[in-house]
Amino acid sequence: MVKKIDYFCGAFLSYLISNGITPALFEAGEKSKIVKFTTDLGDYKVYIKYSTTCKASDRKNTRKWDVRFTEKEMEVIKNFPEPNRKHFFVLVCTDPDMKENEIAVLDFDNGLECLGNDSVNKERRISVVHKKGSPYLKCYGTARSENQGIQIYKDFNRYFLDKAIDCV
């Protein structure tokens, strides 16, 4: 049986491979994966998670996904950074019918700001919001309000392949 994380991780791996990048996959957990790869822009290590629950708001003209992180995953994230690598969260967002899809690429430090680090909130989340027609996604979470959300590009080529744009 194929696990959901394998399926959604495969979407990102397919993107890498179709752009001539050979990734190395490292197991992280039942609902997350770690991938390392190199492009002309540098060496990367990404933490991949997914959400299949899309909340649509016709009034706001938005779609929202909550990507939840367990205590065990937060422990893995504490030891995630490696020297001489760029670190990102890759959040694969879809709905059960796979009609509404986004891949959010969030800088690791910004992701940590969204997740927070306090002793009260044992389960943490990063929320990803897309407003119809916008070239951006907004990320916020357990420790950062939507009003203080971090704006990122929907076009994730900018983070891994586009030399002309400074993305980090």
mmCIF file with all atom_site columns, C-alpha atoms in Angstrom:
data_model
loop_
_atom_site.group_PDB
_atom_site.id
_atom_site.type_symbol
_atom_site.label_atom_id
_atom_site.label_alt_id
_atom_site.label_comp_id
_atom_site.label_asym_id
_atom_site.label_entity_id
_atom_site.label_seq_id
_atom_site.pdbx_PDB_ins_code
_atom_site.Cartn_x
_atom_site.Cartn_y
_atom_site.Cartn_z
_atom_site.occupancy
_atom_site.B_iso_or_equiv
_atom_site.pdbx_formal_charge
_atom_site.auth_seq_id
_atom_site.auth_comp_id
_atom_site.auth_asym_id
_atom_site.auth_atom_id
_atom_site.pdbx_PDB_model_num
ATOM 1   C CA . MET A 1 1   ? 0.000   0.000  0.000   1.00 0.00 ? 1   MET A CA 1
ATOM 2   C CA . VAL A 1 2   ? 1.274   3.489  -0.871  1.00 0.00 ? 2   VAL A CA 1
ATOM 3   C CA . LYS A 1 3   ? 1.241   5.894  2.072   1.00 0.00 ? 3   LYS A CA 1
ATOM 4   C CA . LYS A 1 4   ? -0.146  9.395  1.494   1.00 0.00 ? 4   LYS A CA 1
ATOM 5   C CA . ILE A 1 5   ? 3.196   11.022 2.312   1.00 0.00 ? 5   ILE A CA 1
ATOM 6   C CA . ASP A 1 6   ? 4.899   8.908  -0.361  1.00 0.00 ? 6   ASP A CA 1
ATOM 7   C CA . TYR A 1 7   ? 2.334   10.034 -2.903  1.00 0.00 ? 7   TYR A CA 1
ATOM 8   C CA . PHE A 1 8   ? 2.612   13.731 -2.047  1.00 0.00 ? 8   PHE A CA 1
ATOM 9   C CA . CYS A 1 9   ? 6.387   13.602 -1.653  1.00 0.00 ? 9   CYS A CA 1
ATOM 10  C CA . GLY A 1 10  ? 6.402   12.045 -5.121  1.00 0.00 ? 10  GLY A CA 1
ATOM 11  C CA . ALA A 1 11  ? 4.837   15.215 -6.555  1.00 0.00 ? 11  ALA A CA 1
ATOM 12  C CA . PHE A 1 12  ? 7.813   17.260 -5.351  1.00 0.00 ? 12  PHE A CA 1
ATOM 13  C CA . LEU A 1 13  ? 10.352  14.580 -6.321  1.00 0.00 ? 13  LEU A CA 1
ATOM 14  C CA . SER A 1 14  ? 8.839   14.455 -9.810  1.00 0.00 ? 14  SER A CA 1
ATOM 15  C CA . TYR A 1 15  ? 9.332   18.218 -10.088 1.00 0.00 ? 15  TYR A CA 1
ATOM 16  C CA . LEU A 1 16  ? 13.004  17.857 -9.118  1.00 0.00 ? 16  LEU A CA 1
ATOM 17  C CA . ILE A 1 17  ? 13.683  14.949 -11.461 1.00 0.00 ? 17  ILE A CA 1
ATOM 18  C CA . SER A 1 18  ? 11.931  16.610 -14.418 1.00 0.00 ? 18  SER A CA 1
ATOM 19  C CA . ASN A 1 19  ? 14.309  19.561 -13.926 1.00 0.00 ? 19  ASN A CA 1
ATOM 20  C CA . GLY A 1 20  ? 17.398  17.344 -14.039 1.00 0.00 ? 20  GLY A CA 1
ATOM 21  C CA . ILE A 1 21  ? 17.957  17.235 -10.273 1.00 0.00 ? 21  ILE A CA 1
ATOM 22  C CA . THR A 1 22  ? 18.822  13.956 -8.563  1.00 0.00 ? 22  THR A CA 1
ATOM 23  C CA . PRO A 1 23  ? 17.427  14.028 -5.015  1.00 0.00 ? 23  PRO A CA 1
ATOM 24  C CA . ALA A 1 24  ? 18.356  11.836 -2.074  1.00 0.00 ? 24  ALA A CA 1
ATOM 25  C CA . LEU A 1 25  ? 15.415  10.814 0.105   1.00 0.00 ? 25  LEU A CA 1
ATOM 26  C CA . PHE A 1 26  ? 15.681  10.387 3.856   1.00 0.00 ? 26  PHE A CA 1
ATOM 27  C CA . GLU A 1 27  ? 12.889  9.027  6.023   1.00 0.00 ? 27  GLU A CA 1
ATOM 28  C CA . ALA A 1 28  ? 11.530  11.457 8.591   1.00 0.00 ? 28  ALA A CA 1
ATOM 29  C CA . GLY A 1 29  ? 8.257   9.970  9.760   1.00 0.00 ? 29  GLY A CA 1
ATOM 30  C CA . GLU A 1 30  ? 4.934   8.467  8.782   1.00 0.00 ? 30  GLU A CA 1
ATOM 31  C CA . LYS A 1 31  ? 3.604   11.826 7.569   1.00 0.00 ? 31  LYS A CA 1
ATOM 32  C CA . SER A 1 32  ? 6.784   13.654 6.552   1.00 0.00 ? 32  SER A CA 1
ATOM 33  C CA . LYS A 1 33  ? 9.956   13.173 4.503   1.00 0.00 ? 33  LYS A CA 1
ATOM 34  C CA . ILE A 1 34  ? 13.361  14.805 4.238   1.00 0.00 ? 34  ILE A CA 1
ATOM 35  C CA . VAL A 1 35  ? 14.954  15.312 0.825   1.00 0.00 ? 35  VAL A CA 1
ATOM 36  C CA . LYS A 1 36  ? 18.467  16.541 -0.010  1.00 0.00 ? 36  LYS A CA 1
ATOM 37  C CA . PHE A 1 37  ? 19.487  17.792 -3.445  1.00 0.00 ? 37  PHE A CA 1
ATOM 38  C CA . THR A 1 38  ? 21.822  20.156 -5.264  1.00 0.00 ? 38  THR A CA 1
ATOM 39  C CA . THR A 1 39  ? 21.102  22.697 -8.004  1.00 0.00 ? 39  THR A CA 1
ATOM 40  C CA . ASP A 1 40  ? 23.180  25.440 -9.609  1.00 0.00 ? 40  ASP A CA 1
ATOM 41  C CA . LEU A 1 41  ? 21.965  27.671 -6.766  1.00 0.00 ? 41  LEU A CA 1
ATOM 42  C CA . GLY A 1 42  ? 23.359  25.473 -3.990  1.00 0.00 ? 42  GLY A CA 1
ATOM 43  C CA . ASP A 1 43  ? 22.790  22.507 -1.714  1.00 0.00 ? 43  ASP A CA 1
ATOM 44  C CA . TYR A 1 44  ? 19.330  22.055 -0.205  1.00 0.00 ? 44  TYR A CA 1
ATOM 45  C CA . LYS A 1 45  ? 17.635  20.090 2.511   1.00 0.00 ? 45  LYS A CA 1
ATOM 46  C CA . VAL A 1 46  ? 13.825  20.225 2.602   1.00 0.00 ? 46  VAL A CA 1
ATOM 47  C CA . TYR A 1 47  ? 11.260  18.927 5.058   1.00 0.00 ? 47  TYR A CA 1
ATOM 48  C CA . ILE A 1 48  ? 8.138   17.775 3.186   1.00 0.00 ? 48  ILE A CA 1
ATOM 49  C CA . LYS A 1 49  ? 4.659   17.637 4.773   1.00 0.00 ? 49  LYS A CA 1
ATOM 50  C CA . TYR A 1 50  ? 1.181   17.623 3.280   1.00 0.00 ? 50  TYR A CA 1
ATOM 51  C CA . SER A 1 51  ? -2.437  18.541 3.956   1.00 0.00 ? 51  SER A CA 1
ATOM 52  C CA . THR A 1 52  ? -5.453  17.135 2.129   1.00 0.00 ? 52  THR A CA 1
ATOM 53  C CA . THR A 1 53  ? -7.974  19.327 3.938   1.00 0.00 ? 53  THR A CA 1
ATOM 54  C CA . CYS A 1 54  ? -8.732  22.469 1.973   1.00 0.00 ? 54  CYS A CA 1
ATOM 55  C CA . LYS A 1 55  ? -11.026 25.034 3.581   1.00 0.00 ? 55  LYS A CA 1
ATOM 56  C CA . ALA A 1 56  ? -12.517 27.323 0.949   1.00 0.00 ? 56  ALA A CA 1
ATOM 57  C CA . SER A 1 57  ? -14.054 30.687 1.756   1.00 0.00 ? 57  SER A CA 1
ATOM 58  C CA . ASP A 1 58  ? -16.194 32.138 -1.016  1.00 0.00 ? 58  ASP A CA 1
ATOM 59  C CA . ARG A 1 59  ? -16.618 35.351 0.962   1.00 0.00 ? 59  ARG A CA 1
ATOM 60  C CA . LYS A 1 60  ? -12.852 35.919 1.204   1.00 0.00 ? 60  LYS A CA 1
ATOM 61  C CA . ASN A 1 61  ? -12.171 34.220 -2.143  1.00 0.00 ? 61  ASN A CA 1
ATOM 62  C CA . THR A 1 62  ? -9.487  32.083 -0.454  1.00 0.00 ? 62  THR A CA 1
ATOM 63  C CA . ARG A 1 63  ? -8.396  28.513 0.104   1.00 0.00 ? 63  ARG A CA 1
ATOM 64  C CA . LYS A 1 64  ? -6.623  27.466 3.313   1.00 0.00 ? 64  LYS A CA 1
ATOM 65  C CA . TRP A 1 65  ? -4.725  24.391 4.445   1.00 0.00 ? 65  TRP A CA 1
ATOM 66  C CA . ASP A 1 66  ? -3.460  23.581 7.950   1.00 0.00 ? 66  ASP A CA 1
ATOM 67  C CA . VAL A 1 67  ? -0.307  21.456 8.002   1.00 0.00 ? 67  VAL A CA 1
ATOM 68  C CA . ARG A 1 68  ? 0.051   19.909 11.464  1.00 0.00 ? 68  ARG A CA 1
ATOM 69  C CA . PHE A 1 69  ? 3.320   18.902 13.116  1.00 0.00 ? 69  PHE A CA 1
ATOM 70  C CA . THR A 1 70  ? 3.516   16.331 15.919  1.00 0.00 ? 70  THR A CA 1
ATOM 71  C CA . GLU A 1 71  ? 5.837   16.517 18.931  1.00 0.00 ? 71  GLU A CA 1
ATOM 72  C CA . LYS A 1 72  ? 7.990   13.815 17.333  1.00 0.00 ? 72  LYS A CA 1
ATOM 73  C CA . GLU A 1 73  ? 8.286   15.809 14.112  1.00 0.00 ? 73  GLU A CA 1
ATOM 74  C CA . MET A 1 74  ? 9.214   18.927 16.100  1.00 0.00 ? 74  MET A CA 1
ATOM 75  C CA . GLU A 1 75  ? 12.058  16.929 17.674  1.00 0.00 ? 75  GLU A CA 1
ATOM 76  C CA . VAL A 1 76  ? 13.319  15.989 14.189  1.00 0.00 ? 76  VAL A CA 1
ATOM 77  C CA . ILE A 1 77  ? 13.097  19.643 13.119  1.00 0.00 ? 77  ILE A CA 1
ATOM 78  C CA . LYS A 1 78  ? 15.299  20.725 16.058  1.00 0.00 ? 78  LYS A CA 1
ATOM 79  C CA . ASN A 1 79  ? 18.189  18.765 14.526  1.00 0.00 ? 79  ASN A CA 1
ATOM 80  C CA . PHE A 1 80  ? 17.280  19.509 10.910  1.00 0.00 ? 80  PHE A CA 1
ATOM 81  C CA . PRO A 1 81  ? 19.807  22.200 9.857   1.00 0.00 ? 81  PRO A CA 1
ATOM 82  C CA . GLU A 1 82  ? 23.135  21.122 8.364   1.00 0.00 ? 82  GLU A CA 1
ATOM 83  C CA . PRO A 1 83  ? 26.130  23.335 7.578   1.00 0.00 ? 83  PRO A CA 1
ATOM 84  C CA . ASN A 1 84  ? 26.431  24.704 4.028   1.00 0.00 ? 84  ASN A CA 1
ATOM 85  C CA . ARG A 1 85  ? 22.843  23.890 3.019   1.00 0.00 ? 85  ARG A CA 1
ATOM 86  C CA . LYS A 1 86  ? 19.751  25.976 2.372   1.00 0.00 ? 86  LYS A CA 1
ATOM 87  C CA . HIS A 1 87  ? 16.803  24.688 4.403   1.00 0.00 ? 87  HIS A CA 1
ATOM 88  C CA . PHE A 1 88  ? 13.111  24.836 3.510   1.00 0.00 ? 88  PHE A CA 1
ATOM 89  C CA . PHE A 1 89  ? 9.733   23.445 4.429   1.00 0.00 ? 89  PHE A CA 1
ATOM 90  C CA . VAL A 1 90  ? 7.870   22.117 1.365   1.00 0.00 ? 90  VAL A CA 1
ATOM 91  C CA . LEU A 1 91  ? 4.152   21.960 2.117   1.00 0.00 ? 91  LEU A CA 1
ATOM 92  C CA . VAL A 1 92  ? 2.074   20.036 -0.417  1.00 0.00 ? 92  VAL A CA 1
ATOM 93  C CA . CYS A 1 93  ? -1.508  21.274 -0.180  1.00 0.00 ? 93  CYS A CA 1
ATOM 94  C CA . THR A 1 94  ? -4.487  19.702 -1.932  1.00 0.00 ? 94  THR A CA 1
ATOM 95  C CA . ASP A 1 95  ? -8.078  18.609 -1.398  1.00 0.00 ? 95  ASP A CA 1
ATOM 96  C CA . PRO A 1 96  ? -9.432  15.041 -1.266  1.00 0.00 ? 96  PRO A CA 1
ATOM 97  C CA . ASP A 1 97  ? -10.322 15.205 -4.991  1.00 0.00 ? 97  ASP A CA 1
ATOM 98  C CA . MET A 1 98  ? -6.923  16.719 -5.865  1.00 0.00 ? 98  MET A CA 1
ATOM 99  C CA . LYS A 1 99  ? -8.567  19.597 -7.751  1.00 0.00 ? 99  LYS A CA 1
ATOM 100 C CA . GLU A 1 100 ? -7.120  22.394 -5.612  1.00 0.00 ? 100 GLU A CA 1
ATOM 101 C CA . ASN A 1 101 ? -3.328  22.030 -5.410  1.00 0.00 ? 101 ASN A CA 1
ATOM 102 C CA . GLU A 1 102 ? -0.494  24.225 -4.207  1.00 0.00 ? 102 GLU A CA 1
ATOM 103 C CA . ILE A 1 103 ? 3.087   23.607 -3.164  1.00 0.00 ? 103 ILE A CA 1
ATOM 104 C CA . ALA A 1 104 ? 4.289   26.144 -0.616  1.00 0.00 ? 104 ALA A CA 1
ATOM 105 C CA . VAL A 1 105 ? 8.043   26.539 -0.189  1.00 0.00 ? 105 VAL A CA 1
ATOM 106 C CA . LEU A 1 106 ? 8.772   28.263 3.095   1.00 0.00 ? 106 LEU A CA 1
ATOM 107 C CA . ASP A 1 107 ? 12.240  29.267 4.265   1.00 0.00 ? 107 ASP A CA 1
ATOM 108 C CA . PHE A 1 108 ? 13.180  27.167 7.310   1.00 0.00 ? 108 PHE A CA 1
ATOM 109 C CA . ASP A 1 109 ? 13.589  30.130 9.687   1.00 0.00 ? 109 ASP A CA 1
ATOM 110 C CA . ASN A 1 110 ? 10.223  31.573 8.655   1.00 0.00 ? 110 ASN A CA 1
ATOM 111 C CA . GLY A 1 111 ? 8.658   28.151 9.122   1.00 0.00 ? 111 GLY A CA 1
ATOM 112 C CA . LEU A 1 112 ? 10.052  27.984 12.644  1.00 0.00 ? 112 LEU A CA 1
ATOM 113 C CA . GLU A 1 113 ? 8.571   31.430 13.324  1.00 0.00 ? 113 GLU A CA 1
ATOM 114 C CA . CYS A 1 114 ? 5.159   30.102 12.282  1.00 0.00 ? 114 CYS A CA 1
ATOM 115 C CA . LEU A 1 115 ? 5.482   26.938 14.385  1.00 0.00 ? 115 LEU A CA 1
ATOM 116 C CA . GLY A 1 116 ? 6.772   28.642 17.523  1.00 0.00 ? 116 GLY A CA 1
ATOM 117 C CA . ASN A 1 117 ? 8.547   27.059 20.446  1.00 0.00 ? 117 ASN A CA 1
ATOM 118 C CA . ASP A 1 118 ? 6.614   27.174 23.690  1.00 0.00 ? 118 ASP A CA 1
ATOM 119 C CA . SER A 1 119 ? 5.738   24.528 26.227  1.00 0.00 ? 119 SER A CA 1
ATOM 120 C CA . VAL A 1 120 ? 1.954   25.101 26.012  1.00 0.00 ? 120 VAL A CA 1
ATOM 121 C CA . ASN A 1 121 ? 1.243   24.186 22.367  1.00 0.00 ? 121 ASN A CA 1
ATOM 122 C CA . LYS A 1 122 ? 2.267   20.550 21.949  1.00 0.00 ? 122 LYS A CA 1
ATOM 123 C CA . GLU A 1 123 ? 0.779   20.212 18.461  1.00 0.00 ? 123 GLU A CA 1
ATOM 124 C CA . ARG A 1 124 ? 1.840   22.904 16.045  1.00 0.00 ? 124 ARG A CA 1
ATOM 125 C CA . ARG A 1 125 ? 0.786   23.930 12.579  1.00 0.00 ? 125 ARG A CA 1
ATOM 126 C CA . ILE A 1 126 ? 1.645   26.041 9.585   1.00 0.00 ? 126 ILE A CA 1
ATOM 127 C CA . SER A 1 127 ? -1.365  27.409 7.717   1.00 0.00 ? 127 SER A CA 1
ATOM 128 C CA . VAL A 1 128 ? -1.117  28.126 3.984   1.00 0.00 ? 128 VAL A CA 1
ATOM 129 C CA . VAL A 1 129 ? -3.613  30.527 2.393   1.00 0.00 ? 129 VAL A CA 1
ATOM 130 C CA . HIS A 1 130 ? -4.114  31.370 -1.270  1.00 0.00 ? 130 HIS A CA 1
ATOM 131 C CA . LYS A 1 131 ? -6.307  34.214 -2.462  1.00 0.00 ? 131 LYS A CA 1
ATOM 132 C CA . LYS A 1 132 ? -7.751  33.577 -5.918  1.00 0.00 ? 132 LYS A CA 1
ATOM 133 C CA . GLY A 1 133 ? -5.689  35.200 -8.658  1.00 0.00 ? 133 GLY A CA 1
ATOM 134 C CA . SER A 1 134 ? -2.749  36.079 -6.397  1.00 0.00 ? 134 SER A CA 1
ATOM 135 C CA . PRO A 1 135 ? 0.807   35.035 -7.358  1.00 0.00 ? 135 PRO A CA 1
ATOM 136 C CA . TYR A 1 136 ? 1.512   34.621 -3.624  1.00 0.00 ? 136 TYR A CA 1
ATOM 137 C CA . LEU A 1 137 ? 0.675   32.327 -0.745  1.00 0.00 ? 137 LEU A CA 1
ATOM 138 C CA . LYS A 1 138 ? 0.521   33.487 2.860   1.00 0.00 ? 138 LYS A CA 1
ATOM 139 C CA . CYS A 1 139 ? 1.907   31.327 5.662   1.00 0.00 ? 139 CYS A CA 1
ATOM 140 C CA . TYR A 1 140 ? 1.264   31.710 9.371   1.00 0.00 ? 140 TYR A CA 1
ATOM 141 C CA . GLY A 1 141 ? 0.723   29.288 12.233  1.00 0.00 ? 141 GLY A CA 1
ATOM 142 C CA . THR A 1 142 ? 0.658   28.405 15.893  1.00 0.00 ? 142 THR A CA 1
ATOM 143 C CA . ALA A 1 143 ? 2.976   31.278 16.867  1.00 0.00 ? 143 ALA A CA 1
ATOM 144 C CA . ARG A 1 144 ? 2.199   33.806 14.122  1.00 0.00 ? 144 ARG A CA 1
ATOM 145 C CA . SER A 1 145 ? -1.210  35.322 13.333  1.00 0.00 ? 145 SER A CA 1
ATOM 146 C CA . GLU A 1 146 ? -2.680  35.544 9.849   1.00 0.00 ? 146 GLU A CA 1
ATOM 147 C CA . ASN A 1 147 ? -2.257  39.341 9.973   1.00 0.00 ? 147 ASN A CA 1
ATOM 148 C CA . GLN A 1 148 ? 1.473   38.751 10.473  1.00 0.00 ? 148 GLN A CA 1
ATOM 149 C CA . GLY A 1 149 ? 1.599   36.054 7.799   1.00 0.00 ? 149 GLY A CA 1
ATOM 150 C CA . ILE A 1 150 ? 4.669   35.556 5.638   1.00 0.00 ? 150 ILE A CA 1
ATOM 151 C CA . GLN A 1 151 ? 4.099   36.123 1.929   1.00 0.00 ? 151 GLN A CA 1
ATOM 152 C CA . ILE A 1 152 ? 5.824   33.636 -0.381  1.00 0.00 ? 152 ILE A CA 1
ATOM 153 C CA . TYR A 1 153 ? 5.727   33.065 -4.135  1.00 0.00 ? 153 TYR A CA 1
ATOM 154 C CA . LYS A 1 154 ? 3.415   30.385 -5.561  1.00 0.00 ? 154 LYS A CA 1
ATOM 155 C CA . ASP A 1 155 ? 6.017   29.789 -8.282  1.00 0.00 ? 155 ASP A CA 1
ATOM 156 C CA . PHE A 1 156 ? 8.455   27.636 -6.343  1.00 0.00 ? 156 PHE A CA 1
ATOM 157 C CA . ASN A 1 157 ? 10.947  27.529 -9.257  1.00 0.00 ? 157 ASN A CA 1
ATOM 158 C CA . ARG A 1 158 ? 12.151  30.815 -7.769  1.00 0.00 ? 158 ARG A CA 1
ATOM 159 C CA . TYR A 1 159 ? 13.505  28.993 -4.743  1.00 0.00 ? 159 TYR A CA 1
ATOM 160 C CA . PHE A 1 160 ? 15.420  26.215 -6.463  1.00 0.00 ? 160 PHE A CA 1
ATOM 161 C CA . LEU A 1 161 ? 16.038  26.973 -10.140 1.00 0.00 ? 161 LEU A CA 1
ATOM 162 C CA . ASP A 1 162 ? 15.797  30.686 -10.962 1.00 0.00 ? 162 ASP A CA 1
ATOM 163 C CA . LYS A 1 163 ? 19.231  32.345 -10.697 1.00 0.00 ? 163 LYS A CA 1
ATOM 164 C CA . ALA A 1 164 ? 17.934  35.833 -11.445 1.00 0.00 ? 164 ALA A CA 1
ATOM 165 C CA . ILE A 1 165 ? 15.879  36.151 -8.245  1.00 0.00 ? 165 ILE A CA 1
ATOM 166 C CA . ASP A 1 166 ? 17.246  36.193 -4.704  1.00 0.00 ? 166 ASP A CA 1
ATOM 167 C CA . CYS A 1 167 ? 14.726  34.132 -2.779  1.00 0.00 ? 167 CYS A CA 1
ATOM 168 C CA . VAL A 1 168 ? 16.285  33.354 0.556   1.00 0.00 ? 168 VAL A CA 1
#
